[in-house]
PDB file of C-alpha atoms in Angstrom:
ATOM      1  CA  MET A   1       1.695   7.069  21.599  1.00  0.00           C
ATOM      2  CA  SER A   2       1.647   9.221  24.673  1.00  0.00           C
ATOM      3  CA  SER A   3       4.345  11.816  24.885  1.00  0.00           C
ATOM      4  CA  THR A   4       4.168  11.561  28.739  1.00  0.00           C
ATOM      5  CA  CYS A   5       4.869   7.883  29.132  1.00  0.00           C
ATOM      6  CA  LYS A   6       7.216   7.171  32.127  1.00  0.00           C
ATOM      7  CA  TYR A   7       8.599   3.869  30.523  1.00  0.00           C
ATOM      8  CA  LEU A   8      10.176   4.984  27.452  1.00  0.00           C
ATOM      9  CA  ILE A   9      13.777   3.738  26.496  1.00  0.00           C
ATOM     10  CA  PRO A  10      15.404   6.592  24.609  1.00  0.00           C
ATOM     11  CA  GLY A  11      17.789   4.555  22.672  1.00  0.00           C
ATOM     12  CA  LEU A  12      15.111   2.338  21.390  1.00  0.00           C
ATOM     13  CA  GLU A  13      12.860   5.429  20.599  1.00  0.00           C
ATOM     14  CA  LYS A  14      15.586   6.957  18.558  1.00  0.00           C
ATOM     15  CA  GLY A  15      16.372   3.653  16.797  1.00  0.00           C
ATOM     16  CA  LEU A  16      12.677   3.328  15.710  1.00  0.00           C
ATOM     17  CA  GLN A  17      12.504   6.999  14.542  1.00  0.00           C
ATOM     18  CA  LEU A  18      15.393   6.325  12.281  1.00  0.00           C
ATOM     19  CA  LEU A  19      13.617   3.145  10.756  1.00  0.00           C
ATOM     20  CA  LEU A  20      10.211   5.068  10.306  1.00  0.00           C
ATOM     21  CA  LEU A  21      12.449   7.936   8.450  1.00  0.00           C
ATOM     22  CA  LEU A  22      14.059   5.584   6.269  1.00  0.00           C
ATOM     23  CA  ALA A  23      10.748   3.745   5.350  1.00  0.00           C
ATOM     24  CA  GLN A  24       9.012   6.967   4.718  1.00  0.00           C
ATOM     25  CA  GLN A  25      11.582   8.438   2.240  1.00  0.00           C
ATOM     26  CA  HIS A  26      11.709   5.399  -0.054  1.00  0.00           C
ATOM     27  CA  ARG A  27      15.237   5.810  -0.826  1.00  0.00           C
ATOM     28  CA  GLU A  28      18.559   5.713   0.567  1.00  0.00           C
ATOM     29  CA  LEU A  29      19.916   8.366   2.684  1.00  0.00           C
ATOM     30  CA  THR A  30      23.252   9.855   3.562  1.00  0.00           C
ATOM     31  CA  PHE A  31      24.200  10.412   7.342  1.00  0.00           C
ATOM     32  CA  ALA A  32      24.069  14.267   6.620  1.00  0.00           C
ATOM     33  CA  GLU A  33      20.395  13.910   5.252  1.00  0.00           C
ATOM     34  CA  ILE A  34      19.353  11.732   8.256  1.00  0.00           C
ATOM     35  CA  LEU A  35      20.568  14.472  10.575  1.00  0.00           C
ATOM     36  CA  ARG A  36      18.836  17.033   8.638  1.00  0.00           C
ATOM     37  CA  LEU A  37      15.344  15.073   8.981  1.00  0.00           C
ATOM     38  CA  VAL A  38      15.624  13.815  12.469  1.00  0.00           C
ATOM     39  CA  ASP A  39      15.779  15.844  15.854  1.00  0.00           C
ATOM     40  CA  MET A  40      18.634  14.035  17.702  1.00  0.00           C
ATOM     41  CA  PRO A  41      22.305  14.926  18.485  1.00  0.00           C
ATOM     42  CA  LYS A  42      24.613  13.742  15.819  1.00  0.00           C
ATOM     43  CA  ALA A  43      26.515  11.242  18.211  1.00  0.00           C
ATOM     44  CA  THR A  44      23.086   9.924  19.104  1.00  0.00           C
ATOM     45  CA  ALA A  45      22.154   9.374  15.636  1.00  0.00           C
ATOM     46  CA  TYR A  46      25.559   7.742  14.890  1.00  0.00           C
ATOM     47  CA  ARG A  47      25.435   5.430  17.596  1.00  0.00           C
ATOM     48  CA  ALA A  48      21.786   4.351  16.925  1.00  0.00           C
ATOM     49  CA  ILE A  49      22.666   3.962  13.101  1.00  0.00           C
ATOM     50  CA  GLN A  50      25.404   1.723  13.871  1.00  0.00           C
ATOM     51  CA  THR A  51      23.571  -0.470  16.190  1.00  0.00           C
ATOM     52  CA  LEU A  52      20.802  -0.952  13.755  1.00  0.00           C
ATOM     53  CA  VAL A  53      23.315  -1.757  11.001  1.00  0.00           C
ATOM     54  CA  HIS A  54      25.133  -4.441  13.293  1.00  0.00           C
ATOM     55  CA  LEU A  55      21.841  -5.841  13.557  1.00  0.00           C
ATOM     56  CA  ASP A  56      20.664  -5.978   9.993  1.00  0.00           C
ATOM     57  CA  PHE A  57      17.831  -3.551  10.484  1.00  0.00           C
ATOM     58  CA  ILE A  58      19.734  -0.837   8.255  1.00  0.00           C
ATOM     59  CA  GLU A  59      22.087  -1.525   5.636  1.00  0.00           C
ATOM     60  CA  GLN A  60      25.129   0.599   4.406  1.00  0.00           C
ATOM     61  CA  HIS A  61      26.091   0.888   0.749  1.00  0.00           C
ATOM     62  CA  PRO A  62      29.706  -0.193   0.379  1.00  0.00           C
ATOM     63  CA  ARG A  63      30.405   2.534  -2.273  1.00  0.00           C
ATOM     64  CA  THR A  64      28.261   5.512  -1.448  1.00  0.00           C
ATOM     65  CA  GLY A  65      28.103   4.985   2.367  1.00  0.00           C
ATOM     66  CA  ALA A  66      24.269   5.765   2.307  1.00  0.00           C
ATOM     67  CA  PHE A  67      21.719   4.122   4.309  1.00  0.00           C
ATOM     68  CA  SER A  68      18.396   2.052   3.496  1.00  0.00           C
ATOM     69  CA  LEU A  69      16.298  -0.322   5.429  1.00  0.00           C
ATOM     70  CA  GLY A  70      17.943  -3.945   5.985  1.00  0.00           C
ATOM     71  CA  ARG A  71      16.450  -7.414   5.779  1.00  0.00           C
ATOM     72  CA  LYS A  72      15.526  -7.773   9.104  1.00  0.00           C
ATOM     73  CA  VAL A  73      12.855  -5.092   8.612  1.00  0.00           C
ATOM     74  CA  LEU A  74      11.373  -7.067   5.739  1.00  0.00           C
ATOM     75  CA  SER A  75      11.211 -10.096   7.962  1.00  0.00           C
ATOM     76  CA  LEU A  76       9.222  -7.999  10.483  1.00  0.00           C
ATOM     77  CA  GLY A  77       6.811  -6.787   8.104  1.00  0.00           C
ATOM     78  CA  LEU A  78       6.355 -10.023   6.384  1.00  0.00           C
ATOM     79  CA  GLY A  79       5.666 -11.543   9.917  1.00  0.00           C
ATOM     80  CA  TYR A  80       2.998  -8.875  10.640  1.00  0.00           C
ATOM     81  CA  ILE A  81       1.349  -9.431   7.239  1.00  0.00           C
ATOM     82  CA  ALA A  82       1.278 -13.031   7.850  1.00  0.00           C
ATOM     83  CA  SER A  83      -0.381 -12.494  11.184  1.00  0.00           C
ATOM     84  CA  LEU A  84      -3.374 -10.664   9.550  1.00  0.00           C
ATOM     85  CA  ASP A  85      -6.787 -12.276   9.753  1.00  0.00           C
ATOM     86  CA  LEU A  86      -7.388 -10.381   6.343  1.00  0.00           C
ATOM     87  CA  THR A  87      -4.517 -11.960   4.568  1.00  0.00           C
ATOM     88  CA  GLN A  88      -5.519 -15.603   5.568  1.00  0.00           C
ATOM     89  CA  LEU A  89      -8.986 -14.862   4.494  1.00  0.00           C
ATOM     90  CA  GLY A  90      -8.161 -13.096   1.513  1.00  0.00           C
ATOM     91  CA  GLN A  91      -5.730 -15.772   0.286  1.00  0.00           C
ATOM     92  CA  PRO A  92      -7.914 -18.178  -1.044  1.00  0.00           C
ATOM     93  CA  ILE A  93     -10.402 -15.698  -2.512  1.00  0.00           C
ATOM     94  CA  ILE A  94      -7.730 -14.029  -4.739  1.00  0.00           C
ATOM     95  CA  GLU A  95      -6.390 -17.680  -5.687  1.00  0.00           C
ATOM     96  CA  GLN A  96     -10.006 -18.461  -6.964  1.00  0.00           C
ATOM     97  CA  LEU A  97     -10.067 -15.039  -8.876  1.00  0.00           C
ATOM     98  CA  ARG A  98      -6.927 -15.867 -10.484  1.00  0.00           C
ATOM     99  CA  ASP A  99      -8.463 -19.392 -11.504  1.00  0.00           C
ATOM    100  CA  ARG A 100     -11.459 -17.656 -13.012  1.00  0.00           C
ATOM    101  CA  SER A 101      -9.869 -14.706 -14.475  1.00  0.00           C
ATOM    102  CA  GLN A 102      -6.365 -16.241 -15.562  1.00  0.00           C
ATOM    103  CA  CYS A 103      -4.791 -12.864 -14.359  1.00  0.00           C
ATOM    104  CA  ASN A 104      -2.665 -11.804 -11.638  1.00  0.00           C
ATOM    105  CA  SER A 105      -4.796 -11.055  -8.566  1.00  0.00           C
ATOM    106  CA  HIS A 106      -3.802  -8.870  -5.468  1.00  0.00           C
ATOM    107  CA  LEU A 107      -4.976  -7.947  -2.079  1.00  0.00           C
ATOM    108  CA  VAL A 108      -3.961  -4.440  -0.847  1.00  0.00           C
ATOM    109  CA  ILE A 109      -4.300  -2.533   2.099  1.00  0.00           C
ATOM    110  CA  ARG A 110      -3.287   1.222   2.859  1.00  0.00           C
ATOM    111  CA  ASP A 111      -0.940   2.603   5.506  1.00  0.00           C
ATOM    112  CA  GLY A 112      -1.077   6.337   5.436  1.00  0.00           C
ATOM    113  CA  ARG A 113      -0.081   7.794   2.122  1.00  0.00           C
ATOM    114  CA  ASP A 114       1.256   4.275   0.906  1.00  0.00           C
ATOM    115  CA  ILE A 115      -0.304   1.095  -0.282  1.00  0.00           C
ATOM    116  CA  ILE A 116       0.846  -2.376   0.678  1.00  0.00           C
ATOM    117  CA  TYR A 117       0.536  -5.544  -1.190  1.00  0.00           C
ATOM    118  CA  ILE A 118      -0.467  -8.268   1.385  1.00  0.00           C
ATOM    119  CA  ALA A 119      -1.139 -11.142  -0.699  1.00  0.00           C
ATOM    120  CA  ARG A 120      -0.718 -11.837  -4.565  1.00  0.00           C
ATOM    121  CA  VAL A 121      -1.125 -14.759  -6.939  1.00  0.00           C
ATOM    122  CA  SER A 122       0.070 -14.964 -10.574  1.00  0.00           C
ATOM    123  CA  GLY A 123      -1.973 -16.250 -13.662  1.00  0.00           C
ATOM    124  CA  ALA A 124      -0.598 -19.218 -14.957  1.00  0.00           C
ATOM    125  CA  GLU A 125      -0.464 -17.919 -18.551  1.00  0.00           C
ATOM    126  CA  SER A 126       0.502 -14.158 -17.365  1.00  0.00           C
ATOM    127  CA  LYS A 127       3.324 -12.677 -18.834  1.00  0.00           C
ATOM    128  CA  ILE A 128       2.795  -9.330 -16.758  1.00  0.00           C
ATOM    129  CA  ASN A 129       5.362  -8.440 -14.301  1.00  0.00           C
ATOM    130  CA  HIS A 130       4.225  -9.312 -10.674  1.00  0.00           C
ATOM    131  CA  VAL A 131       4.347  -7.586  -7.600  1.00  0.00           C
ATOM    132  CA  SER A 132       6.054  -9.004  -4.468  1.00  0.00           C
ATOM    133  CA  VAL A 133       4.141  -9.129  -1.057  1.00  0.00           C
ATOM    134  CA  GLY A 134       5.247  -6.272   1.027  1.00  0.00           C
ATOM    135  CA  THR A 135       5.669  -4.168  -1.846  1.00  0.00           C
ATOM    136  CA  ARG A 136       4.820  -0.481  -0.841  1.00  0.00           C
ATOM    137  CA  LEU A 137       3.713   2.315  -3.380  1.00  0.00           C
ATOM    138  CA  LEU A 138       2.306   5.733  -3.096  1.00  0.00           C
ATOM    139  CA  ALA A 139      -1.279   5.639  -2.954  1.00  0.00           C
ATOM    140  CA  HIS A 140      -1.847   8.952  -4.923  1.00  0.00           C
ATOM    141  CA  ARG A 141      -0.081   7.237  -7.892  1.00  0.00           C
ATOM    142  CA  THR A 142      -1.993   4.224  -8.261  1.00  0.00           C
ATOM    143  CA  SER A 143      -5.457   3.003  -9.153  1.00  0.00           C
ATOM    144  CA  LEU A 144      -5.516   0.843  -6.108  1.00  0.00           C
ATOM    145  CA  GLY A 145      -4.791   3.890  -3.930  1.00  0.00           C
ATOM    146  CA  ARG A 146      -7.293   5.681  -5.281  1.00  0.00           C
ATOM    147  CA  MET A 147      -9.911   3.244  -4.326  1.00  0.00           C
ATOM    148  CA  LEU A 148      -8.478   2.953  -0.957  1.00  0.00           C
ATOM    149  CA  LEU A 149      -8.464   6.664  -0.434  1.00  0.00           C
ATOM    150  CA  SER A 150     -12.134   6.909  -1.587  1.00  0.00           C
ATOM    151  CA  GLY A 151     -13.006   5.750   2.051  1.00  0.00           C
ATOM    152  CA  LEU A 152     -11.811   8.961   3.546  1.00  0.00           C
ATOM    153  CA  SER A 153     -13.830  11.812   4.872  1.00  0.00           C
ATOM    154  CA  ARG A 154     -12.794  15.227   3.668  1.00  0.00           C
ATOM    155  CA  GLU A 155     -11.070  15.808   6.937  1.00  0.00           C
ATOM    156  CA  GLU A 156      -9.190  12.606   6.926  1.00  0.00           C
ATOM    157  CA  PHE A 157      -8.215  13.413   3.448  1.00  0.00           C
ATOM    158  CA  ASP A 158      -6.798  16.934   4.353  1.00  0.00           C
ATOM    159  CA  ALA A 159      -5.078  15.565   7.232  1.00  0.00           C
ATOM    160  CA  LEU A 160      -3.084  12.927   4.999  1.00  0.00           C
ATOM    161  CA  TYR A 161      -2.408  15.794   2.406  1.00  0.00           C
ATOM    162  CA  PRO A 162      -2.319  19.058   4.048  1.00  0.00           C
ATOM    163  CA  ASP A 163      -0.465  20.871   1.001  1.00  0.00           C
ATOM    164  CA  ASP A 164      -2.590  22.196  -1.760  1.00  0.00           C
ATOM    165  CA  GLU A 165      -0.351  20.196  -4.189  1.00  0.00           C
ATOM    166  CA  LEU A 166       0.089  16.417  -4.012  1.00  0.00           C
ATOM    167  CA  PRO A 167       3.582  14.979  -3.385  1.00  0.00           C
ATOM    168  CA  ASP A 168       6.004  14.569  -6.236  1.00  0.00           C
ATOM    169  CA  ASP A 169       4.465  17.144  -8.313  1.00  0.00           C
ATOM    170  CA  ALA A 170       1.314  14.772  -8.996  1.00  0.00           C
ATOM    171  CA  GLY A 171      -0.852  17.668  -9.461  1.00  0.00           C
ATOM    172  CA  SER A 172      -3.699  19.616  -7.308  1.00  0.00           C
ATOM    173  CA  LYS A 173      -5.041  18.065  -4.199  1.00  0.00           C
ATOM    174  CA  GLN A 174      -8.362  19.300  -4.991  1.00  0.00           C
ATOM    175  CA  ALA A 175      -8.535  17.795  -8.458  1.00  0.00           C
ATOM    176  CA  PHE A 176      -7.427  14.295  -6.961  1.00  0.00           C
ATOM    177  CA  TRP A 177     -10.283  14.625  -4.444  1.00  0.00           C
ATOM    178  CA  ALA A 178     -12.794  15.122  -7.142  1.00  0.00           C
ATOM    179  CA  MET A 179     -11.345  11.908  -8.776  1.00  0.00           C
ATOM    180  CA  ILE A 180     -11.398   9.867  -5.677  1.00  0.00           C
ATOM    181  CA  GLN A 181     -15.060  11.110  -5.187  1.00  0.00           C
ATOM    182  CA  ALA A 182     -15.948   9.892  -8.546  1.00  0.00           C
ATOM    183  CA  ASP A 183     -14.339   6.589  -7.865  1.00  0.00           C
ATOM    184  CA  ARG A 184     -16.360   6.181  -4.778  1.00  0.00           C
ATOM    185  CA  LEU A 185     -19.715   6.914  -6.272  1.00  0.00           C
ATOM    186  CA  ARG A 186     -18.695   4.435  -9.275  1.00  0.00           C
ATOM    187  CA  GLY A 187     -17.738   1.831  -6.904  1.00  0.00           C
ATOM    188  CA  TYR A 188     -14.642   0.492  -8.598  1.00  0.00           C
ATOM    189  CA  VAL A 189     -11.532   1.851 -10.425  1.00  0.00           C
ATOM    190  CA  ILE A 190     -10.127   0.888 -13.845  1.00  0.00           C
ATOM    191  CA  GLY A 191      -6.784   2.467 -14.486  1.00  0.00           C
ATOM    192  CA  GLU A 192      -3.570   1.788 -16.286  1.00  0.00           C
ATOM    193  CA  SER A 193      -0.798  -0.085 -14.573  1.00  0.00           C
ATOM    194  CA  PHE A 194       1.986   1.562 -12.553  1.00  0.00           C
ATOM    195  CA  TYR A 195       4.407  -0.807 -14.029  1.00  0.00           C
ATOM    196  CA  ARG A 196       3.466  -1.349 -17.640  1.00  0.00           C
ATOM    197  CA  ARG A 197       1.663   0.509 -20.413  1.00  0.00           C
ATOM    198  CA  GLY A 198      -1.176  -1.133 -22.080  1.00  0.00           C
ATOM    199  CA  ILE A 199      -1.960  -3.122 -18.770  1.00  0.00           C
ATOM    200  CA  SER A 200      -4.961  -2.038 -16.559  1.00  0.00           C
ATOM    201  CA  SER A 201      -5.853  -2.785 -13.214  1.00  0.00           C
ATOM    202  CA  ILE A 202      -9.461  -3.543 -12.156  1.00  0.00           C
ATOM    203  CA  VAL A 203     -10.061  -2.663  -8.613  1.00  0.00           C
ATOM    204  CA  TYR A 204     -12.888  -3.208  -6.356  1.00  0.00           C
ATOM    205  CA  PRO A 205     -13.056  -2.176  -2.533  1.00  0.00           C
ATOM    206  CA  VAL A 206     -13.510  -4.614   0.370  1.00  0.00           C
ATOM    207  CA  PHE A 207     -15.722  -3.078   3.054  1.00  0.00           C
ATOM    208  CA  ASN A 208     -15.378  -3.486   6.984  1.00  0.00           C
ATOM    209  CA  ARG A 209     -18.272  -3.474   9.280  1.00  0.00           C
ATOM    210  CA  ASP A 210     -18.109   0.159   9.858  1.00  0.00           C
ATOM    211  CA  ASN A 211     -18.623   0.544   6.155  1.00  0.00           C
ATOM    212  CA  GLY A 212     -15.133   1.851   5.525  1.00  0.00           C
ATOM    213  CA  VAL A 213     -12.728   0.626   2.634  1.00  0.00           C
ATOM    214  CA  GLU A 214     -10.792  -1.892   4.562  1.00  0.00           C
ATOM    215  CA  ALA A 215      -8.750  -3.171   1.512  1.00  0.00           C
ATOM    216  CA  VAL A 216      -8.837  -3.625  -2.351  1.00  0.00           C
ATOM    217  CA  ILE A 217      -8.941  -6.542  -4.485  1.00  0.00           C
ATOM    218  CA  SER A 218      -7.650  -6.306  -8.034  1.00  0.00           C
ATOM    219  CA  ILE A 219      -6.420  -7.992 -11.150  1.00  0.00           C
ATOM    220  CA  MET A 220      -4.009  -7.086 -13.908  1.00  0.00           C
ATOM    221  CA  VAL A 221      -5.589  -7.023 -17.437  1.00  0.00           C
ATOM    222  CA  PRO A 222      -4.210  -6.260 -20.985  1.00  0.00           C
ATOM    223  CA  MET A 223      -7.269  -4.374 -21.767  1.00  0.00           C
ATOM    224  CA  ASP A 224      -6.495  -3.448 -25.416  1.00  0.00           C
ATOM    225  CA  THR A 225      -6.440  -7.051 -26.484  1.00  0.00           C
ATOM    226  CA  ILE A 226      -9.503  -8.530 -24.975  1.00  0.00           C
ATOM    227  CA  PRO A 227     -13.191  -7.852 -26.148  1.00  0.00           C
ATOM    228  CA  VAL A 228     -15.492  -5.812 -24.475  1.00  0.00           C
ATOM    229  CA  GLN A 229     -17.726  -8.609 -23.051  1.00  0.00           C
ATOM    230  CA  GLU A 230     -14.821 -10.400 -21.540  1.00  0.00           C
ATOM    231  CA  ARG A 231     -14.007  -6.813 -19.851  1.00  0.00           C
ATOM    232  CA  GLN A 232     -17.320  -7.104 -18.209  1.00  0.00           C
ATOM    233  CA  ARG A 233     -17.081 -10.673 -17.156  1.00  0.00           C
ATOM    234  CA  LEU A 234     -13.544  -9.901 -15.519  1.00  0.00           C
ATOM    235  CA  GLN A 235     -15.288  -6.847 -13.748  1.00  0.00           C
ATOM    236  CA  ASN A 236     -17.914  -9.084 -12.443  1.00  0.00           C
ATOM    237  CA  GLU A 237     -15.210 -11.485 -10.928  1.00  0.00           C
ATOM    238  CA  VAL A 238     -13.174  -9.056  -9.192  1.00  0.00           C
ATOM    239  CA  SER A 239     -16.541  -7.438  -7.813  1.00  0.00           C
ATOM    240  CA  SER A 240     -17.619 -11.023  -6.634  1.00  0.00           C
ATOM    241  CA  ALA A 241     -14.411 -11.683  -4.901  1.00  0.00           C
ATOM    242  CA  ALA A 242     -14.328  -8.438  -3.157  1.00  0.00           C
ATOM    243  CA  GLN A 243     -17.751  -9.023  -1.767  1.00  0.00           C
ATOM    244  CA  LYS A 244     -17.069 -12.387  -0.780  1.00  0.00           C
ATOM    245  CA  LEU A 245     -14.179 -10.936   1.344  1.00  0.00           C
ATOM    246  CA  THR A 246     -16.464  -8.193   2.681  1.00  0.00           C
ATOM    247  CA  GLU A 247     -18.922 -10.796   3.993  1.00  0.00           C
ATOM    248  CA  PHE A 248     -16.097 -12.923   5.517  1.00  0.00           C
ATOM    249  CA  ILE A 249     -14.836  -9.791   7.568  1.00  0.00           C
ATOM    250  CA  GLY A 250     -18.281  -8.756   8.367  1.00  0.00           C
ATOM    251  CA  GLY A 251     -18.691  -5.736   6.214  1.00  0.00           C
ATOM    252  CA  MET A 252     -21.562  -4.464   4.056  1.00  0.00           C
ATOM    253  CA  THR A 253     -21.658  -5.920   0.608  1.00  0.00           C
ATOM    254  CA  SER A 254     -24.324  -3.587  -0.439  1.00  0.00           C
ATOM    255  CA  ALA A 255     -21.881  -0.574   0.449  1.00  0.00           C
ATOM    256  CA  LYS A 256     -21.161   1.532  -2.497  1.00  0.00           C
ATOM    257  CA  ALA A 257     -21.163   4.759  -0.981  1.00  0.00           C
ATOM    258  CA  ILE A 258     -19.351   5.744   2.044  1.00  0.00           C
TER     259      ILE A 258
END
């Protein structure tokens, strides 16, 4: 957004800054913490927060007084997700994948440093905890995020992660870059679930018409309890689903390196 726009509404701009701050922090914030993180006068921040609380865009914890995103923000996010052509195209594909694999299946995109689950279906016999639509996780902490980040150039990657170390003491940026380059060349990721030990995600990329990684499709599999030949079949199912969605959005199904 241009900083010279003549038509800005300052109060609205401040309110949106506060919502973005709470979304980026992934936790409740006290008023003092908010003031340290935003560039606005105390009175302005207080009025903006109280307005957003009144409208249910921000919630205040009744005991601690800390602030977090409210239900109205979720409704906006789900409305946006529902409007995406990718979701509409991908939903029947991951349903077919679920039917063929009997596993929880997901369609996920990247938003900055986060991944967002935009569609999901549960396997009929699956006892694995499911992930809700709209869930955001840190990209560098998940196998799905690794596959999504593999579509970045080095310049884009450095802009996204400017420090030498990854956030949350997750290790060296250079080592992580090497890992996602290996993922890119391999063309898929199999990694242990963020949620439960012994459960792995099989992840394949969905390419757009510019040959970039638009999304990923994944299933969650109890890898230690299934035979090797069945693992290969499941990989093939996920790969086929990702290729099908790639075709639907006009991407190149033969793309493996970006």
